[in-house]
Tab-separated table of C-alpha atoms in Angstrom:
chain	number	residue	atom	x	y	z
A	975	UNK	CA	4.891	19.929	-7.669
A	976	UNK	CA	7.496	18.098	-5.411
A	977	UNK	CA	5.180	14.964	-6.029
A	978	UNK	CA	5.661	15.650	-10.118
A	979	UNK	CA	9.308	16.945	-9.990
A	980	UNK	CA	10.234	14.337	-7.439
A	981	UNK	CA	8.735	11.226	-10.003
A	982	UNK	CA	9.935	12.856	-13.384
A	983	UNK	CA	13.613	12.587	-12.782
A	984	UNK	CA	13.724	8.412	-12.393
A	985	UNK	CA	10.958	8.033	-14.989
A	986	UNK	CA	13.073	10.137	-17.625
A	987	UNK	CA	16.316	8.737	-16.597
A	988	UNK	CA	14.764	4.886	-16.896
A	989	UNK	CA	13.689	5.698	-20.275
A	990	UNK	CA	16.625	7.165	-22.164
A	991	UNK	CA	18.657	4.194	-20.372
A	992	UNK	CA	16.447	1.795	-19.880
A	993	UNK	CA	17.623	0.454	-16.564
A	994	UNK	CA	15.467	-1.285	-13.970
A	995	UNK	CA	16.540	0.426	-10.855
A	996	UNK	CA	15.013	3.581	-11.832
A	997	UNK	CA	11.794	2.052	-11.541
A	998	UNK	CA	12.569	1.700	-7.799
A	999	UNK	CA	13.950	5.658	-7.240
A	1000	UNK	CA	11.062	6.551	-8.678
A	1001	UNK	CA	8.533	4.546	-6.412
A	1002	UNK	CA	10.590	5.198	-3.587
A	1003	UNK	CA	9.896	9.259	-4.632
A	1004	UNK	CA	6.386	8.984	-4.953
A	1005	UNK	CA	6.674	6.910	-1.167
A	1006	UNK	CA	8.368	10.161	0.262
A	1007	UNK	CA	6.003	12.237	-1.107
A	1008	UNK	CA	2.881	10.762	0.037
A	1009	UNK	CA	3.987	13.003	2.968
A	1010	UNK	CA	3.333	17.352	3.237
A	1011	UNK	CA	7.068	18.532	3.670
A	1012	UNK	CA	4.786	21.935	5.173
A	1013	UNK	CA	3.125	20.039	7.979
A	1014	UNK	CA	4.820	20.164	11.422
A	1015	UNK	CA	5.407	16.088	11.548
A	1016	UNK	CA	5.726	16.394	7.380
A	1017	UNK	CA	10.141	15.695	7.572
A	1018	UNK	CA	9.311	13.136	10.330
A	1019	UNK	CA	6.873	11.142	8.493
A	1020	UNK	CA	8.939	11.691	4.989
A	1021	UNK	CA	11.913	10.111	6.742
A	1022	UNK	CA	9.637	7.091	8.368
A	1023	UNK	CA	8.244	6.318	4.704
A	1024	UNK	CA	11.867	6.341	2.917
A	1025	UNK	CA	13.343	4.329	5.838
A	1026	UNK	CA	10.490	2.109	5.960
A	1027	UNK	CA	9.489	1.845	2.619
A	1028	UNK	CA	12.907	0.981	1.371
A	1029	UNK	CA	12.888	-2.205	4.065
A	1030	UNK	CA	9.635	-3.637	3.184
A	1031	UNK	CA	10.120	-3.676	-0.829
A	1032	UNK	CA	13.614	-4.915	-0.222
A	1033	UNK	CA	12.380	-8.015	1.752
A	1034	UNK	CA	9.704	-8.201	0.005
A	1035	UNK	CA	11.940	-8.753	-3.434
A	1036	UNK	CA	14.008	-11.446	-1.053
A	1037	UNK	CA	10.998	-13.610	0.189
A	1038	UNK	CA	10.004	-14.332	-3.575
A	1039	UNK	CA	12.436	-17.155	-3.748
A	1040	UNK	CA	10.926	-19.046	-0.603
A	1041	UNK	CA	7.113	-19.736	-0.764
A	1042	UNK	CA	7.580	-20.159	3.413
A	1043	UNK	CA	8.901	-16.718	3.157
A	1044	UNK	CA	6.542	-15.429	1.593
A	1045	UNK	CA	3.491	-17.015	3.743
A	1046	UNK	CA	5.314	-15.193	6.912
A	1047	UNK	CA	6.402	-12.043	6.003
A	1048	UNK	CA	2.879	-11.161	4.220
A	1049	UNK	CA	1.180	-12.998	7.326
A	1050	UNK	CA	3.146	-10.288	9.831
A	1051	UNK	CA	2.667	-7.251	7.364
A	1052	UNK	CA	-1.200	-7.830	7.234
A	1053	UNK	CA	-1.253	-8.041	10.845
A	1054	UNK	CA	1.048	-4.876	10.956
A	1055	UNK	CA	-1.361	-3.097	8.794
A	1056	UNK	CA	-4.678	-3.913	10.992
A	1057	UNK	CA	-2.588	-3.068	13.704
A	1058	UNK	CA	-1.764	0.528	12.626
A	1059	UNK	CA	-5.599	1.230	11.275
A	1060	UNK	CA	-6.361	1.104	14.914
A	1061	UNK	CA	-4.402	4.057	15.491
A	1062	UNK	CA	-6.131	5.880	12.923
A	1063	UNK	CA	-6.235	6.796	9.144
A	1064	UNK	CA	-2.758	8.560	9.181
A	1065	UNK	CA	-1.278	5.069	11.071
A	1066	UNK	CA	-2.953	2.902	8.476
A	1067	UNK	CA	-1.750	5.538	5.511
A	1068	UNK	CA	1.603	4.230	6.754
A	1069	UNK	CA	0.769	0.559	6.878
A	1070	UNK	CA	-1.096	0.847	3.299
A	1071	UNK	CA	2.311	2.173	1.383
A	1072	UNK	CA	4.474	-0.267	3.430
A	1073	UNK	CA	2.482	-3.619	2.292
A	1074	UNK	CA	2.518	-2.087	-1.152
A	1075	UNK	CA	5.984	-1.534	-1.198
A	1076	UNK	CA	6.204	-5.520	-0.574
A	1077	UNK	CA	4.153	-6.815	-2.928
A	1078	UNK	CA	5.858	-4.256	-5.348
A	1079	UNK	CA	9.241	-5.768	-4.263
A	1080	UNK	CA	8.166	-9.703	-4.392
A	1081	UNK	CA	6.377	-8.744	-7.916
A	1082	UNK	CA	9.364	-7.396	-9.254
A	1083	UNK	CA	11.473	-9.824	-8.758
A	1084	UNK	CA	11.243	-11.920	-11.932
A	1085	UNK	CA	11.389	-8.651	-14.082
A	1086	UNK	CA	14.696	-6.897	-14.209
A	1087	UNK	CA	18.400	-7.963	-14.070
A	1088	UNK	CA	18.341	-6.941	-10.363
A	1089	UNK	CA	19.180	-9.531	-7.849
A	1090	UNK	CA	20.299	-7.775	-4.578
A	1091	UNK	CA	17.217	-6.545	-1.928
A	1092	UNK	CA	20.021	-4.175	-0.652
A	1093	UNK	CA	20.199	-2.940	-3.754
A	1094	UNK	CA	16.179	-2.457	-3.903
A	1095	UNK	CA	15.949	-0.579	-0.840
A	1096	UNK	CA	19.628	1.352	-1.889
A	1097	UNK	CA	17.868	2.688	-5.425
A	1098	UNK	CA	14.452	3.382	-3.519
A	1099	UNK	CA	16.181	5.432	-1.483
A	1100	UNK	CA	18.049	7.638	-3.588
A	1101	UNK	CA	14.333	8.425	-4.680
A	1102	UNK	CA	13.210	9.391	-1.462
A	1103	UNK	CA	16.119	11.614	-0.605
A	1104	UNK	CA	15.630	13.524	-3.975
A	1105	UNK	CA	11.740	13.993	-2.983
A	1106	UNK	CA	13.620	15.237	0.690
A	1107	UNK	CA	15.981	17.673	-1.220
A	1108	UNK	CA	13.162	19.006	-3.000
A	1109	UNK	CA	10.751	19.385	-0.088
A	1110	UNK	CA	13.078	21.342	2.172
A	1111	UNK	CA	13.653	23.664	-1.104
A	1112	UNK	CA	9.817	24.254	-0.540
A	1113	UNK	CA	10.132	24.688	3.404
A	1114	UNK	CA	12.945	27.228	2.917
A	1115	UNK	CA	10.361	29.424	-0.056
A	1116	UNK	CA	8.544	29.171	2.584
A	1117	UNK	CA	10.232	30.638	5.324
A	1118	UNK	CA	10.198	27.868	7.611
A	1119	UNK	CA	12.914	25.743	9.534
A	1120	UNK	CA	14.309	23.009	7.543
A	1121	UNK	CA	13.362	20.519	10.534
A	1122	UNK	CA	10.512	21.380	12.420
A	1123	UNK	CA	10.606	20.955	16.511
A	1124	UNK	CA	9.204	17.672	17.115
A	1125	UNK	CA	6.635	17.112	20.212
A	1126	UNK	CA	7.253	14.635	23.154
A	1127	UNK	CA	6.916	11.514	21.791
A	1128	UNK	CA	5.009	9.998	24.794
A	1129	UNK	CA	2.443	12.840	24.280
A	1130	UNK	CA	1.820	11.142	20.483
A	1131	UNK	CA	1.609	7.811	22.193
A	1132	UNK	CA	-1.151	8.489	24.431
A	1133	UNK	CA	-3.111	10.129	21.951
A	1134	UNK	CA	-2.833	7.249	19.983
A	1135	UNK	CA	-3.680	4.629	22.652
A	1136	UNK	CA	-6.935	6.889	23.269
A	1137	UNK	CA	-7.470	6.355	19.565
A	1138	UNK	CA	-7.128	2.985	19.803
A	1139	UNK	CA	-9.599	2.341	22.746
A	1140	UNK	CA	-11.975	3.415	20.713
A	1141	UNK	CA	-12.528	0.404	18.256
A	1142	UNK	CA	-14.194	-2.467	19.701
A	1143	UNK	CA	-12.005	-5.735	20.277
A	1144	UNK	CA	-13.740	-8.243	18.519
A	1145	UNK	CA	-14.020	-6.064	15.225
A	1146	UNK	CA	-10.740	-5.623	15.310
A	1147	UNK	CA	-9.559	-8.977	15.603
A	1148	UNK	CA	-11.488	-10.493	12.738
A	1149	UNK	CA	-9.864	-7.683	10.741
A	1150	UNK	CA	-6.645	-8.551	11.657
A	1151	UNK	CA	-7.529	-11.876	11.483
A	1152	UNK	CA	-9.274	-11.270	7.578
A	1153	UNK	CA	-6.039	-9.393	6.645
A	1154	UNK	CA	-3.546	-11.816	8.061
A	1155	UNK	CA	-5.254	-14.728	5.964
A	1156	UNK	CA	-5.950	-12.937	2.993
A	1157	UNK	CA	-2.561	-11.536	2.951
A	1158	UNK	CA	-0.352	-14.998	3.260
A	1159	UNK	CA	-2.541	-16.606	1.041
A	1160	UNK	CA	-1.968	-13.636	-1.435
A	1161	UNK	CA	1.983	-14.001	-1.081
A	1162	UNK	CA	2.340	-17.642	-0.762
A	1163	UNK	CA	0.047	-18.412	-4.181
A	1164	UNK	CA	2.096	-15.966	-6.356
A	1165	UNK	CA	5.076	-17.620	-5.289
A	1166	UNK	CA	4.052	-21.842	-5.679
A	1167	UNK	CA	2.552	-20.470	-8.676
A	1168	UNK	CA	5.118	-18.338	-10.460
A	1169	UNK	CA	2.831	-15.816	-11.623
A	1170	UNK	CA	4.448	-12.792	-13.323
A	1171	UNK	CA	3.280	-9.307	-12.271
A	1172	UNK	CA	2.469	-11.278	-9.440
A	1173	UNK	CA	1.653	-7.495	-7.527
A	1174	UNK	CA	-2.167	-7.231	-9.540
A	1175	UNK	CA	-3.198	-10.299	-7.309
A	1176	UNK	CA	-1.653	-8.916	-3.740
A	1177	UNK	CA	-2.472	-5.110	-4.583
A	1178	UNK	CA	-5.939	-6.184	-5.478
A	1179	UNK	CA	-6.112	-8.140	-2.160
A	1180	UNK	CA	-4.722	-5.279	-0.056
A	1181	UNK	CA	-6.727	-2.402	-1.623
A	1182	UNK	CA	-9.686	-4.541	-1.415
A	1183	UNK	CA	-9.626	-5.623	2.315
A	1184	UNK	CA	-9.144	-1.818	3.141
A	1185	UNK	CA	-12.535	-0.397	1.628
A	1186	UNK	CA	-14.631	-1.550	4.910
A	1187	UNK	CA	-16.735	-4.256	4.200
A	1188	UNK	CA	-18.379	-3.421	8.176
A	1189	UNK	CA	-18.761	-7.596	8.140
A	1190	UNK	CA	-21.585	-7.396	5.300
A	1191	UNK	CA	-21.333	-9.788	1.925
A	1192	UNK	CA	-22.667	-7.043	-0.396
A	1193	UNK	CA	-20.208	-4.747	0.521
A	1194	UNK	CA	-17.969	-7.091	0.129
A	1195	UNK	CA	-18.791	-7.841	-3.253
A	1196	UNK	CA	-19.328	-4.267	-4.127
A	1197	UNK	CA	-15.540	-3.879	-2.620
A	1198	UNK	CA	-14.716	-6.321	-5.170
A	1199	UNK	CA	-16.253	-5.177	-8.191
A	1200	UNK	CA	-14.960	-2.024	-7.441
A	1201	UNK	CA	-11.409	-3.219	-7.371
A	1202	UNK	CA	-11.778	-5.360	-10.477
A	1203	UNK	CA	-13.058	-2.502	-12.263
A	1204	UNK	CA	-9.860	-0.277	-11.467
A	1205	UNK	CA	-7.954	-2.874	-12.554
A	1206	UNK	CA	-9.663	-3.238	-15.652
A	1207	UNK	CA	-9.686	0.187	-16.435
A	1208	UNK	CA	-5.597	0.239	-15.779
A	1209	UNK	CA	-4.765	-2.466	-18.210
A	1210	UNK	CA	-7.158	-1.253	-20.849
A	1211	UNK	CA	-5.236	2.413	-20.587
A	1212	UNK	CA	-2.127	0.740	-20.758
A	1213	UNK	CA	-2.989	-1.825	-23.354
A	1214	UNK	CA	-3.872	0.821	-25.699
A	1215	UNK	CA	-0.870	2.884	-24.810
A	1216	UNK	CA	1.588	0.458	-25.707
A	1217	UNK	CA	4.904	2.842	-25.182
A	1218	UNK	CA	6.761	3.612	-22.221
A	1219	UNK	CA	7.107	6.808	-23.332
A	1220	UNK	CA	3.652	7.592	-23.348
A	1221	UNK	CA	2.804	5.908	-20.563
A	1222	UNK	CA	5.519	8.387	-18.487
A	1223	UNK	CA	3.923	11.573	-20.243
A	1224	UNK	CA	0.470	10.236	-18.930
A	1225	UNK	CA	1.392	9.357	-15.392
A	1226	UNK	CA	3.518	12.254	-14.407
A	1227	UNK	CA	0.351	14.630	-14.897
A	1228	UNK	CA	-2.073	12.228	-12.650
A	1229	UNK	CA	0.531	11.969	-9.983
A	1230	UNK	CA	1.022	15.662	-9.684
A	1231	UNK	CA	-2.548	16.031	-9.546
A	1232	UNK	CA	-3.617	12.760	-7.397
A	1233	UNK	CA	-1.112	14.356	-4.756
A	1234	UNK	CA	-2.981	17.916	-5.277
A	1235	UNK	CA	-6.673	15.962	-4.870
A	1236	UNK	CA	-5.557	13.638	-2.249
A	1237	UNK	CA	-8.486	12.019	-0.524
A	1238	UNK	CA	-9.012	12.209	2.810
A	1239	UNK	CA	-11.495	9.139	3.208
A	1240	UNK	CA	-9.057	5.993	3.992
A	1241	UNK	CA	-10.911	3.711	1.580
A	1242	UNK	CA	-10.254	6.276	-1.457
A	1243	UNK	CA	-7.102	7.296	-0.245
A	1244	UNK	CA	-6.223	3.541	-0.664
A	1245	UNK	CA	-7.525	3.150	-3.573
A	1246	UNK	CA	-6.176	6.561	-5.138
A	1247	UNK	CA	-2.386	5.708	-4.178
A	1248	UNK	CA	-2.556	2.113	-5.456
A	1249	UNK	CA	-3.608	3.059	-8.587
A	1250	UNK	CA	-0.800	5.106	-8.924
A	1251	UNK	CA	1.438	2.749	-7.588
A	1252	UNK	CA	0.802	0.077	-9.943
A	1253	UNK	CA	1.017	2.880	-12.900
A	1254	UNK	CA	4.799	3.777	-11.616
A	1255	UNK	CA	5.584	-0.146	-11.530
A	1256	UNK	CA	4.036	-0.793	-14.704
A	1257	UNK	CA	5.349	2.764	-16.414
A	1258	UNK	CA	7.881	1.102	-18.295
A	1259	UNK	CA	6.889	-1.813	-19.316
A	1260	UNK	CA	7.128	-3.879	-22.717
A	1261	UNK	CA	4.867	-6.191	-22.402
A	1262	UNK	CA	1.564	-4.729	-22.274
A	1263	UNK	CA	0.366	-7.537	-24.983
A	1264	UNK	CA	0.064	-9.700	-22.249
A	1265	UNK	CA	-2.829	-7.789	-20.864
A	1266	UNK	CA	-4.854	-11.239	-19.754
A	1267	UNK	CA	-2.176	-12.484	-17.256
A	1268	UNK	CA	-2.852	-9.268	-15.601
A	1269	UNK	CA	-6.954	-9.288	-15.667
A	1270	UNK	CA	-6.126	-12.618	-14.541
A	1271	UNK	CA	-4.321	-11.845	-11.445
A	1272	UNK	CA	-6.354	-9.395	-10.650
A	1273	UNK	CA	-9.401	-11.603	-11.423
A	1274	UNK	CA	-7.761	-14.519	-8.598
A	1275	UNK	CA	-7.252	-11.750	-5.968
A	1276	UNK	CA	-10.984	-10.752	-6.438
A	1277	UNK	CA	-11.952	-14.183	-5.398
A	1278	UNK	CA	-9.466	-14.789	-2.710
A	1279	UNK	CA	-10.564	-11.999	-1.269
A	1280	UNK	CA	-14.437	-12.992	-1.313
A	1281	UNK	CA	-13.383	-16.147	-0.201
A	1282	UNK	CA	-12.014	-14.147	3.004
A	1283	UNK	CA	-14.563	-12.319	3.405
A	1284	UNK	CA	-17.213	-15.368	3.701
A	1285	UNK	CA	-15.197	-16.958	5.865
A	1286	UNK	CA	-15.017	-13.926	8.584
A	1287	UNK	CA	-18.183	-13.299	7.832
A	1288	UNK	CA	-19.165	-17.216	8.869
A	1289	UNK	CA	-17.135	-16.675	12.049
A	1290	UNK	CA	-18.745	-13.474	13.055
A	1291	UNK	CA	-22.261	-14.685	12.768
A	1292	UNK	CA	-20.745	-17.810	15.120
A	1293	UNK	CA	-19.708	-15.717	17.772
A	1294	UNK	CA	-22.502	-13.828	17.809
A	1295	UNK	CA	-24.779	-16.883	18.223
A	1296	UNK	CA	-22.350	-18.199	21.362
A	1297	UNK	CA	-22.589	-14.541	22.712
A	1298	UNK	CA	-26.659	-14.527	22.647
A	1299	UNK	CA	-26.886	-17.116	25.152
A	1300	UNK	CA	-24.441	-15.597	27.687
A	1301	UNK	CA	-26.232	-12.131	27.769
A	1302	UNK	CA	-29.930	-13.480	28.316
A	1303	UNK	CA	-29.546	-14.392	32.104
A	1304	UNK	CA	-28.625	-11.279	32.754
A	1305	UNK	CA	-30.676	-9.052	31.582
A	1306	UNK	CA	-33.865	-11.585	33.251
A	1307	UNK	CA	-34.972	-9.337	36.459
């Protein structure tokens, strides 16, 4: 309900005045309420995503006007993200709606008669404290404390670095390294190119790298397919919707019950909350007659990604074969 409520009140107020920056309140509500309000680090987390959310999309929206920009800042958030899966599935929940929330803000760009990243992160926001306002209304039916006590924060810290240990190096760092490439590549051809809706080539890329390919080609390509499908089945829905207003009385529904049904696995989870994503971005939209730039940008994600993913998987099999010869000797009696 906070999910539907929070969502409904940009969405409405964007259609009867058609204005751009309610397209960002209401992505920056469905940001805050990725997060339970009723959990004990719910507030904490609703606070991190607002905060954080509202930064990323904002540079995000500023780095589409420099292709250099672009090729760094998607280069450190891909990095960022592989970095906060090792902490575990909530830590990469976090890093998943952050590099959204760029490629959002550098998609975006082109779109609307907004020009200002400070005014980006200033509307997205506003969203997020309206999902707040709401979820401490729930807290309070609820009979609990508006803010929660929060635990030591060393105590989360060492969990976490426990957590972390766990993951072997070397798969990690051709993860990092497979996001980090896949990622600038992502940013930087969307901006030489110009593409418009550039956010159906970097979303596919991001959801894509995220459904655990485990260093195997078929699940790669299965990863893929899966992902182009998705997108497929987005643009046919909204191709034969054609009206905003439609579109708004369709999505509002699927939020309310995506957040009800929210996956647990990371990989769905992923894809779940991008699909919705892209549905909040696209919610208000006029030119869904254009549906082939879309498939299209989709379509060139798909194969950057594969491209990625042959590459890592031609420098695993490498290191493997100069790993062999080291371990031999010593297992010889």
């Amino acid at each position: 309900m906070v999910a539907g409520f929070g969502c409904a009140l940009p969405l409405l107020l964007g259609l009867f005045s058609a204005h751009p920056g309610f397209l960002w309140a209401s992505v920056g509500a469905f940001q805050a309420a990725q997060a339970n309000p009723l959990h004990r680090f719910g507030m904490l987390r609703m606070l991190m995503l607002i905060g954080l959310g509202a930064c990323s999309a904002g540079l995000g929206f500023w780095s589409a006007s420099d292709p250099l920009i672009s090729l760094g800042l998607f280069a450190a958030f891909g990095l960022l993200l592989a970095w906060l899966q090792r902490f575990g599935s909530e830590a990469g929940k976090l890093g998943i709606g952050l590099a959204v929330c760029l490629c959002l803000g550098q998609g975006q760009q082109s779109l609307g008669n907004l020009d200002k990243p400070f005014a980006i992160a200033m509307l997205f926001i506003l969203g997020g404290l309206w999902v707040m306002l709401l979820a401490f209304g729930l807290r309070g039916m609820h009979g609990l404390r508006m803010w929660p006590y929060m635990p030591r924060f060393v105590s989360i810290l060492k969990v976490l670095k426990r957590r972390a240990k766990r993951l072997p190096k070397q798969q990690w760092r051709l993860h990092a390294l497979a996001c980090t490439l896949a990622f600038s590549l992502a940013g930087v051809v969307v901006n030489l190119a110009g593409l418009e809706r550039g956010y159906w080539l970097t979303l596919t890329v991001v959801t894509t790298l995220q459904l655990e390919f485990q260093g195997s080609l078929v699940r790669a390509l299965q990863s893929s397919l899966a992902s182009l499908a998705a997108a497929g089945l987005l643009i046919v829905l909204g191709h034969s919707l054609q009206d905003p207003q439609l579109m708004v009385a369709t999505l509002l529904p699927l939020i309310a019950l995506s957040r009800a049904i929210q996956a647990n696995h990371y990989g769905l989870f992923v894809l779940q909350t991008t699909v919705c994503f892209v549905l909040l971005a696209e919610s208000l939209a006029q030119d869904w007659q254009l549906a082939e730039v879309r498939l299209l940008n989709a379509l060139f994600g798909v194969v950057l990604v594969l491209f990625v993913a042959l590459l890592m998987h031609g420098l695993g099999q490498l290191l493997v074969k100069r790993a062999r010869p080291m371990a031999e000797p010593a297992q010889t009696p």
